[in-house]
Short mmCIF file of C-alpha atoms and ligand atoms in Angstrom, two decimals:
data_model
loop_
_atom_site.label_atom_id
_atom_site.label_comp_id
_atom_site.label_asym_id
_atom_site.label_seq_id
_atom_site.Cartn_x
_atom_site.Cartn_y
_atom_site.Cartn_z
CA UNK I 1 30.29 2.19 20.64
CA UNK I 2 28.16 2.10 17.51
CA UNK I 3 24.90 3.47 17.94
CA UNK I 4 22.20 2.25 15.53
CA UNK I 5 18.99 0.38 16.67
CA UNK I 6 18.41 -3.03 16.52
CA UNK I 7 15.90 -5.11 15.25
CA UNK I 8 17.01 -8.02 17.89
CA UNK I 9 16.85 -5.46 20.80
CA UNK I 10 13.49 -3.67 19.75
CA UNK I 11 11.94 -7.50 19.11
CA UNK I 12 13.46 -8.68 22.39
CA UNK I 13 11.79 -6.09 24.54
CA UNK I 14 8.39 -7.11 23.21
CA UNK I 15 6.16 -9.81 23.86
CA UNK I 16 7.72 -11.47 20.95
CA UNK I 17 9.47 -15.32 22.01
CA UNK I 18 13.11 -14.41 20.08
CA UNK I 19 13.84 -18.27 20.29
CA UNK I 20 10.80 -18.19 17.45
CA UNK I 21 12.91 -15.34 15.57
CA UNK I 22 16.38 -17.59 15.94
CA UNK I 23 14.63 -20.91 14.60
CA UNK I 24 13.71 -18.85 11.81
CA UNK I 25 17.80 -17.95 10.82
CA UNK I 26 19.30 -21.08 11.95
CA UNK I 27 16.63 -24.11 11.48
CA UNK I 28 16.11 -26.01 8.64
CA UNK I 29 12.56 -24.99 7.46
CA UNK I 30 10.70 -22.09 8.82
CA UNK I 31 8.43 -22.16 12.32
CA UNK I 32 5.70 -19.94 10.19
CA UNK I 33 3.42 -22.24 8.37
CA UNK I 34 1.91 -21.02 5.17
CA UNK I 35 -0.97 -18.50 5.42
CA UNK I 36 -3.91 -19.00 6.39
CA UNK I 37 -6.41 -17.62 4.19
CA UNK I 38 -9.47 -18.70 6.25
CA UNK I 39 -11.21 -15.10 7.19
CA UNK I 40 -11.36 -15.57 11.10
CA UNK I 41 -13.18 -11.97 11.36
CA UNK I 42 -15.82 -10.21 10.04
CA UNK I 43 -12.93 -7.98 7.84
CA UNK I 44 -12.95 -8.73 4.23
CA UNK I 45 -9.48 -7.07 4.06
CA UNK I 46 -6.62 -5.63 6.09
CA UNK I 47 -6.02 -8.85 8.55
CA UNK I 48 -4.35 -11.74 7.62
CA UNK I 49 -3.21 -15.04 9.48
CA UNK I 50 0.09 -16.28 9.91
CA UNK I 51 0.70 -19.85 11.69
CA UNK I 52 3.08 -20.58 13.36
CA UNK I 53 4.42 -24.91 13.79
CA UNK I 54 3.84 -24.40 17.74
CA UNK I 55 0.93 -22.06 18.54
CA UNK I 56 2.16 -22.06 22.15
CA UNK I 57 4.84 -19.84 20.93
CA UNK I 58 3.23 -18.02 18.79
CA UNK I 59 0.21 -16.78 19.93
CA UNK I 60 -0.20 -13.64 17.96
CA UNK I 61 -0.95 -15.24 14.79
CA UNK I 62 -3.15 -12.20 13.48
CA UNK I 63 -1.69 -9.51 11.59
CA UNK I 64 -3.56 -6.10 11.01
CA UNK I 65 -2.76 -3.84 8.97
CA UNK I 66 -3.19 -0.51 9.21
CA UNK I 67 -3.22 2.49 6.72
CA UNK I 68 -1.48 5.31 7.94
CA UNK I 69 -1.69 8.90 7.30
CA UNK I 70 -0.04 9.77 3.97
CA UNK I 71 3.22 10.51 3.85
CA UNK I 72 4.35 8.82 7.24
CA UNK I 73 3.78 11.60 9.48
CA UNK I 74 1.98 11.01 12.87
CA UNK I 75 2.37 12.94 16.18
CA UNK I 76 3.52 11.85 19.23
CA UNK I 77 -0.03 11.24 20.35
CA UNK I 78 -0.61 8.89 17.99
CA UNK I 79 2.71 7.10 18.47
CA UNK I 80 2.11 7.02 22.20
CA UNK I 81 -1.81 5.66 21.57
CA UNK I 82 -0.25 2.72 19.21
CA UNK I 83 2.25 2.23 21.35
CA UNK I 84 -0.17 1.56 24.20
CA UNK I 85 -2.99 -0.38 22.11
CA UNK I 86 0.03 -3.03 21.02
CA UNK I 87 1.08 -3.49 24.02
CA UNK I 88 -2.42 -3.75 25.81
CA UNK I 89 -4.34 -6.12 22.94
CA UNK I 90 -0.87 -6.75 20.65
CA UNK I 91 2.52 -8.89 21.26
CA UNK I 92 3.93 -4.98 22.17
CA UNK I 93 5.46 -4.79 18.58
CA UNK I 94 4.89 -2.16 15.59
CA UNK I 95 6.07 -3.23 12.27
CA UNK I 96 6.31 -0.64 9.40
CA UNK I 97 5.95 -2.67 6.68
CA UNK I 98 7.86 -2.35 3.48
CA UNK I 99 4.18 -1.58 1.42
CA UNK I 100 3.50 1.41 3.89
CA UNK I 101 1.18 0.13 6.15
CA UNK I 102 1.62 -0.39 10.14
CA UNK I 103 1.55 -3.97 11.13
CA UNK I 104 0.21 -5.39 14.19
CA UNK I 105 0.44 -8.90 15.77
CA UNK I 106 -2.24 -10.23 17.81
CA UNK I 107 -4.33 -13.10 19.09
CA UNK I 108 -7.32 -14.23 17.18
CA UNK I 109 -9.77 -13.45 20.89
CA UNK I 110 -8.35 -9.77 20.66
CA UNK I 111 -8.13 -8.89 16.98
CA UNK I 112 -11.90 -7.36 16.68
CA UNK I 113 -11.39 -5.32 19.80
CA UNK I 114 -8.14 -3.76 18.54
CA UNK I 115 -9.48 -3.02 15.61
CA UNK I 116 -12.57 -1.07 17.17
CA UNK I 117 -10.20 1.16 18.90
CA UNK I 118 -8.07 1.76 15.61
CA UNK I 119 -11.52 2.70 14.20
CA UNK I 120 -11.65 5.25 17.57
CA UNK I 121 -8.11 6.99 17.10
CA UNK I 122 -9.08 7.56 13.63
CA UNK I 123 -7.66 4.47 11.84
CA UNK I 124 -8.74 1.44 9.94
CA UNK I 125 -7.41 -1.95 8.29
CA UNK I 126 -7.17 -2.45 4.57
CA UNK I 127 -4.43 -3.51 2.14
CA UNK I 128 -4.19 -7.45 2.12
CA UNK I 129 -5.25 -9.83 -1.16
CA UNK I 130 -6.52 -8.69 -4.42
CA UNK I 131 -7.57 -5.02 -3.21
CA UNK I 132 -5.62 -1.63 -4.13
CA UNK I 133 -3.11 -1.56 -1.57
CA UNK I 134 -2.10 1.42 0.70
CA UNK I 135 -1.26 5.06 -1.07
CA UNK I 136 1.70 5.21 -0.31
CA UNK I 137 3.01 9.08 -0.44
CA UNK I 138 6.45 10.46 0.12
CA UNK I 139 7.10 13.15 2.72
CA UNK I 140 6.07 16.11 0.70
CA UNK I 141 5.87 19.72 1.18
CA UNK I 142 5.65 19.91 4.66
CA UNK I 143 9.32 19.49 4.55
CA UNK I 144 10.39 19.15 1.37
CA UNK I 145 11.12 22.15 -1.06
CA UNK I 146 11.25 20.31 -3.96
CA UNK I 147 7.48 19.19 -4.27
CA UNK I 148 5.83 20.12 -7.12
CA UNK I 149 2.17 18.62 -6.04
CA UNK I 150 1.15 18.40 -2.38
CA UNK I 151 2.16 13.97 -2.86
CA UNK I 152 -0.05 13.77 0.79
CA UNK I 153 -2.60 15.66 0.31
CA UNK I 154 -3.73 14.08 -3.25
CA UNK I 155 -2.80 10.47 -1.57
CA UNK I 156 -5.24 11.28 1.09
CA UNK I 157 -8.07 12.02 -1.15
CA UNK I 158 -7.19 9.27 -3.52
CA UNK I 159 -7.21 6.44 -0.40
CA UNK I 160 -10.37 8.04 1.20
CA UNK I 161 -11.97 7.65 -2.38
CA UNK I 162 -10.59 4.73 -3.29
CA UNK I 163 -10.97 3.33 0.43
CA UNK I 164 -13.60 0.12 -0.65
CA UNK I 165 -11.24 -1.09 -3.02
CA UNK I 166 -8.44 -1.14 -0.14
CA UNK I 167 -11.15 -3.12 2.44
CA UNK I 168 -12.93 -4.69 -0.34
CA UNK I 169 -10.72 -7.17 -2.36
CA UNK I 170 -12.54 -7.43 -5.49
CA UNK I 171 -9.43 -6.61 -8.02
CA UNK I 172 -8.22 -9.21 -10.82
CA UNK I 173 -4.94 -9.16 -8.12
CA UNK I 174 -3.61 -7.15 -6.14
CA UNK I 175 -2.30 -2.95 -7.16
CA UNK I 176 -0.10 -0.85 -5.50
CA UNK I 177 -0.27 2.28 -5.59
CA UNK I 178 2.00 5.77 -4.82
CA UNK I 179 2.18 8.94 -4.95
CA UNK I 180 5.36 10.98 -5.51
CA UNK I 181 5.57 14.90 -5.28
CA UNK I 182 8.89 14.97 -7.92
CA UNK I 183 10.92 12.82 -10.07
CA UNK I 184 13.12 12.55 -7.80
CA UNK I 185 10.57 9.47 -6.64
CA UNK I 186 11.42 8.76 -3.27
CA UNK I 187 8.06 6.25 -2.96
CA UNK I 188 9.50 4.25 -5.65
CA UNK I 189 6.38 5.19 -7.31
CA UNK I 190 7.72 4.66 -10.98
CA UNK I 191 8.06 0.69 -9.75
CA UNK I 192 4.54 0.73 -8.70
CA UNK I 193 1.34 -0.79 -10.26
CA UNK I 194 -0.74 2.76 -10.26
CA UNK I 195 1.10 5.64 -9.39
CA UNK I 196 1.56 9.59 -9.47
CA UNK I 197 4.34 11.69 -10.37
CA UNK I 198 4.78 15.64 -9.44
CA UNK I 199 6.13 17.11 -13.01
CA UNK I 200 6.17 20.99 -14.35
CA UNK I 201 5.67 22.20 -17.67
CA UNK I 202 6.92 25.37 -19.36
CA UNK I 203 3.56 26.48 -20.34
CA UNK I 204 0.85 24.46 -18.42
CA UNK I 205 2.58 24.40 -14.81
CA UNK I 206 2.47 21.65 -12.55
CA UNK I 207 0.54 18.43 -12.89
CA UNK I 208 1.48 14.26 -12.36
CA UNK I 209 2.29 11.73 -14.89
CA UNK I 210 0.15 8.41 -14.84
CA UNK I 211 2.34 5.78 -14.89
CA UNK I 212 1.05 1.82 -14.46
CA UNK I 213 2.82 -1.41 -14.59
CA UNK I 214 5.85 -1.71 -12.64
CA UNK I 215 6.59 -4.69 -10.02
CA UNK I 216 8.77 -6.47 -8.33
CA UNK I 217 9.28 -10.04 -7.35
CA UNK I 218 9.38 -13.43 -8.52
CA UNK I 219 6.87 -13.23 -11.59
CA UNK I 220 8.83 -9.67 -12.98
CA UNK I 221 11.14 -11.85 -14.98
CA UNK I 222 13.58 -11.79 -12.52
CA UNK I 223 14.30 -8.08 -11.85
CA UNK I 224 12.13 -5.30 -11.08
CA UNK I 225 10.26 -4.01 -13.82
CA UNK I 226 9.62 -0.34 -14.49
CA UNK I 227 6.02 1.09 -14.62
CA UNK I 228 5.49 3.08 -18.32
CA UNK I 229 3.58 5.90 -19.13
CA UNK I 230 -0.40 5.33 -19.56
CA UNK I 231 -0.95 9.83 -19.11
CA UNK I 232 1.94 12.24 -19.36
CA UNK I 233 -0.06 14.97 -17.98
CA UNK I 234 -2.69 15.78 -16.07
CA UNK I 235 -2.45 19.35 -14.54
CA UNK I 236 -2.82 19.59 -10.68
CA UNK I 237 -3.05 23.51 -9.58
CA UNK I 238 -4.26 23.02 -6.10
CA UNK I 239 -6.92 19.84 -4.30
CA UNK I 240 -9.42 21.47 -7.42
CA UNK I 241 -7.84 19.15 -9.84
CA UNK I 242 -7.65 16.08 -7.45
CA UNK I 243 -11.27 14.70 -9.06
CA UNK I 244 -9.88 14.36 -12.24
CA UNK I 245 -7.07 13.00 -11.10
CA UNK I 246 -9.59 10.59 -9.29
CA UNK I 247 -11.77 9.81 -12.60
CA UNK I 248 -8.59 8.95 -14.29
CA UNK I 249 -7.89 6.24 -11.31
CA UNK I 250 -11.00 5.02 -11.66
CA UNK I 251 -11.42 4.50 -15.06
CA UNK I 252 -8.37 2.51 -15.06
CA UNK I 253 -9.43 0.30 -12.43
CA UNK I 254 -12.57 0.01 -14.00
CA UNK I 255 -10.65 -1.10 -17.43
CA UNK I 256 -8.20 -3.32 -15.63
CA UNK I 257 -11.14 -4.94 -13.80
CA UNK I 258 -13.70 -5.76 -16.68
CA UNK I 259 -10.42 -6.34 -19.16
CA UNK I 260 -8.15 -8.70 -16.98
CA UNK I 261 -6.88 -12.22 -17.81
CA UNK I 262 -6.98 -14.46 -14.25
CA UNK I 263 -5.54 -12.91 -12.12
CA UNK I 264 -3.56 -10.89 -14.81
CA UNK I 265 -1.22 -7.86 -12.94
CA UNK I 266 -1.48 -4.41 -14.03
CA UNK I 267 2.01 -4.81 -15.86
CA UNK I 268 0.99 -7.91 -17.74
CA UNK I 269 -2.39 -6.75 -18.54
CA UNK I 270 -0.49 -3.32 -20.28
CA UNK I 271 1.75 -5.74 -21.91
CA UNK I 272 -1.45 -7.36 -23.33
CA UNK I 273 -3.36 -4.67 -24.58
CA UNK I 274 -1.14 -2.00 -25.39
CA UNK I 275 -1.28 1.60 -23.80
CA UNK I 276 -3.43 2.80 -26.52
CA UNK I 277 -6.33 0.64 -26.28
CA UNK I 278 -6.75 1.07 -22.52
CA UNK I 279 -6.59 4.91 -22.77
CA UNK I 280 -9.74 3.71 -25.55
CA UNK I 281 -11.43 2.26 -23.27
CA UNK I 282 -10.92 3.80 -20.60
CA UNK I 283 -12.56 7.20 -22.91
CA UNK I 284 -9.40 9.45 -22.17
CA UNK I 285 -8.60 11.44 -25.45
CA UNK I 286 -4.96 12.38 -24.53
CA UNK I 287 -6.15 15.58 -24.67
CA UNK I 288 -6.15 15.90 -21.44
CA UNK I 289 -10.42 15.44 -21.23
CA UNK I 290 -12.04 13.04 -20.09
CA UNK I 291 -14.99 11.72 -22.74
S1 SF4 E 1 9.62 12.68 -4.25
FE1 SF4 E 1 10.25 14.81 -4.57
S2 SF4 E 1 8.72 16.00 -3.43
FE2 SF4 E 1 8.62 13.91 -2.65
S3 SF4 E 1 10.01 13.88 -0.87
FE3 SF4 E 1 11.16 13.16 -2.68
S4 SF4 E 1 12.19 14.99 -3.42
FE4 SF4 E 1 10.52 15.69 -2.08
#
């Protein structure tokens, strides 16, 4: 017998009506609506609605999301608390999402409490609309030998610094971020919109490259688009270097923010004004200092 999970299985054991999922293969249009955009809580970011035709099958029409620990690790506590706050307040259903948050279905009445005990395990929303998405991170060296920067640790201080701009969406659109302890890239970061890569130099050691630009999707020309080089290196010794590392971030967001077109995406907005004017304005001298 083949043993691998299945979504079907895993969906049909929660509070989630599978008829609703097999309308969505087989029928002619979806039973989702479009999105809802009206704010139905007092969250400027991280909840989102999503309609469904018949709300009598669909009563969960909230979706939370929340930003993980970097990396993806969590402990068995924390699985078991999630596991009991979806199905207590949620439709019993966890979704990791493909841009590294944790999504959660609920009903618009339970939404605010859930989100107060997210708050009390430690958690919070963020990471929907024109805000800088999750950090994601891959696994890093707390089981990887290959890591040349501790890709966690720097995402964590990067989201906790960075963590208005994920609840706050006040970007020209929206930025997704990553942080990757190697080339080897297993975040995908080098197809992100702002991201870190782990490299080593002969003579100044290890450090990340600054790369911006890359996307997927519809508007990438049909393909997905590699992110380019805006800093080859910044040196990263230990969480000392993590500020600068943080100024740089900043700066750029700061650039991208004042500089933008409408709603003009990171890669575009390179594409625009050339690598060498942002690092202008942004008052990075390539020499690795910050003016
Ligand atoms: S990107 Fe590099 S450091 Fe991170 S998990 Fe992959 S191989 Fe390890």
């Amino acid at each position: 017998m083949l043993r691998y999970p299945d979504r079907l299985g895993e969906i049909s054991r929660s509070s989630y009506p599978t008829a609703l999922y097999c309308e969505a293969v087989t029928g002619s249009r979806s039973p989702f609506g479009p999105e809802d955009p009206e704010v139905i809580l007092p969250l400027p970011a991280g909840m989102g609605q999503r309609l469904a035709q018949r709300s009598d099958q669909w009563p969960w029409s909230v979706y939370l999301r929340v930003l993980p620990p970097a990396g993806g690790w969590m402990s068995a506590g924390l699985l078991e608390a999630l596991a009991d706050l979806v199905e207590r307040r949620g439709a019993g259903l966890l979704h990791l999402a493909c841009g590294g948050t944790w999504e959660i279905y609920t009903t618009p009445e339970e939404a605010l409490a859930l989100v107060g005990e997210l708050n009390a395990l430690g958690l919070d929303v963020g990471s929907t609309g024109d805000d800088l998405r999750c950090v994601v991170a891959c696994a890093g060296p707390a089981r990887c030998d290959e890591a040349l920067v501790d890709a966690p640790a720097l995402a964590t201080y990067l989201a906790r610094r960075f963590l208005d701009e994920q609840q706050y969406p006040a970007l020209p659109r929206k930025c997704k971020p990553a942080v990757a302890g190697c080339g080897h890239d297993c975040v995908r970061a080098a197809h992100r919109d702002l991201a870190l890569i782990g490299v080593k130099r002969p003579r100044e050691g290890r450090g990340v490259t600054l790369v911006v630009g890359g996307k997927y999707g519809a508007r990438s020309g049909g393909c997905p688009r590699p992110a380019r080089v805006l800093v080859p290196f910044v040196p990263v010794a230990g969480e000392e270097d993590y500020r600068v590392v943080g100024d740089l971030w900043e700066r750029f967001l700061d650039v991208w923010s004042r500089l933008a077109g409408n709603r003009e995406r990171v890669g575009d907005f390179l594409d625009r004004l050339g690598r060498d004017r942002i690092l202008r304005e942004m008052g990075w001298d390539d020499r690795g200092d910050l003016a």
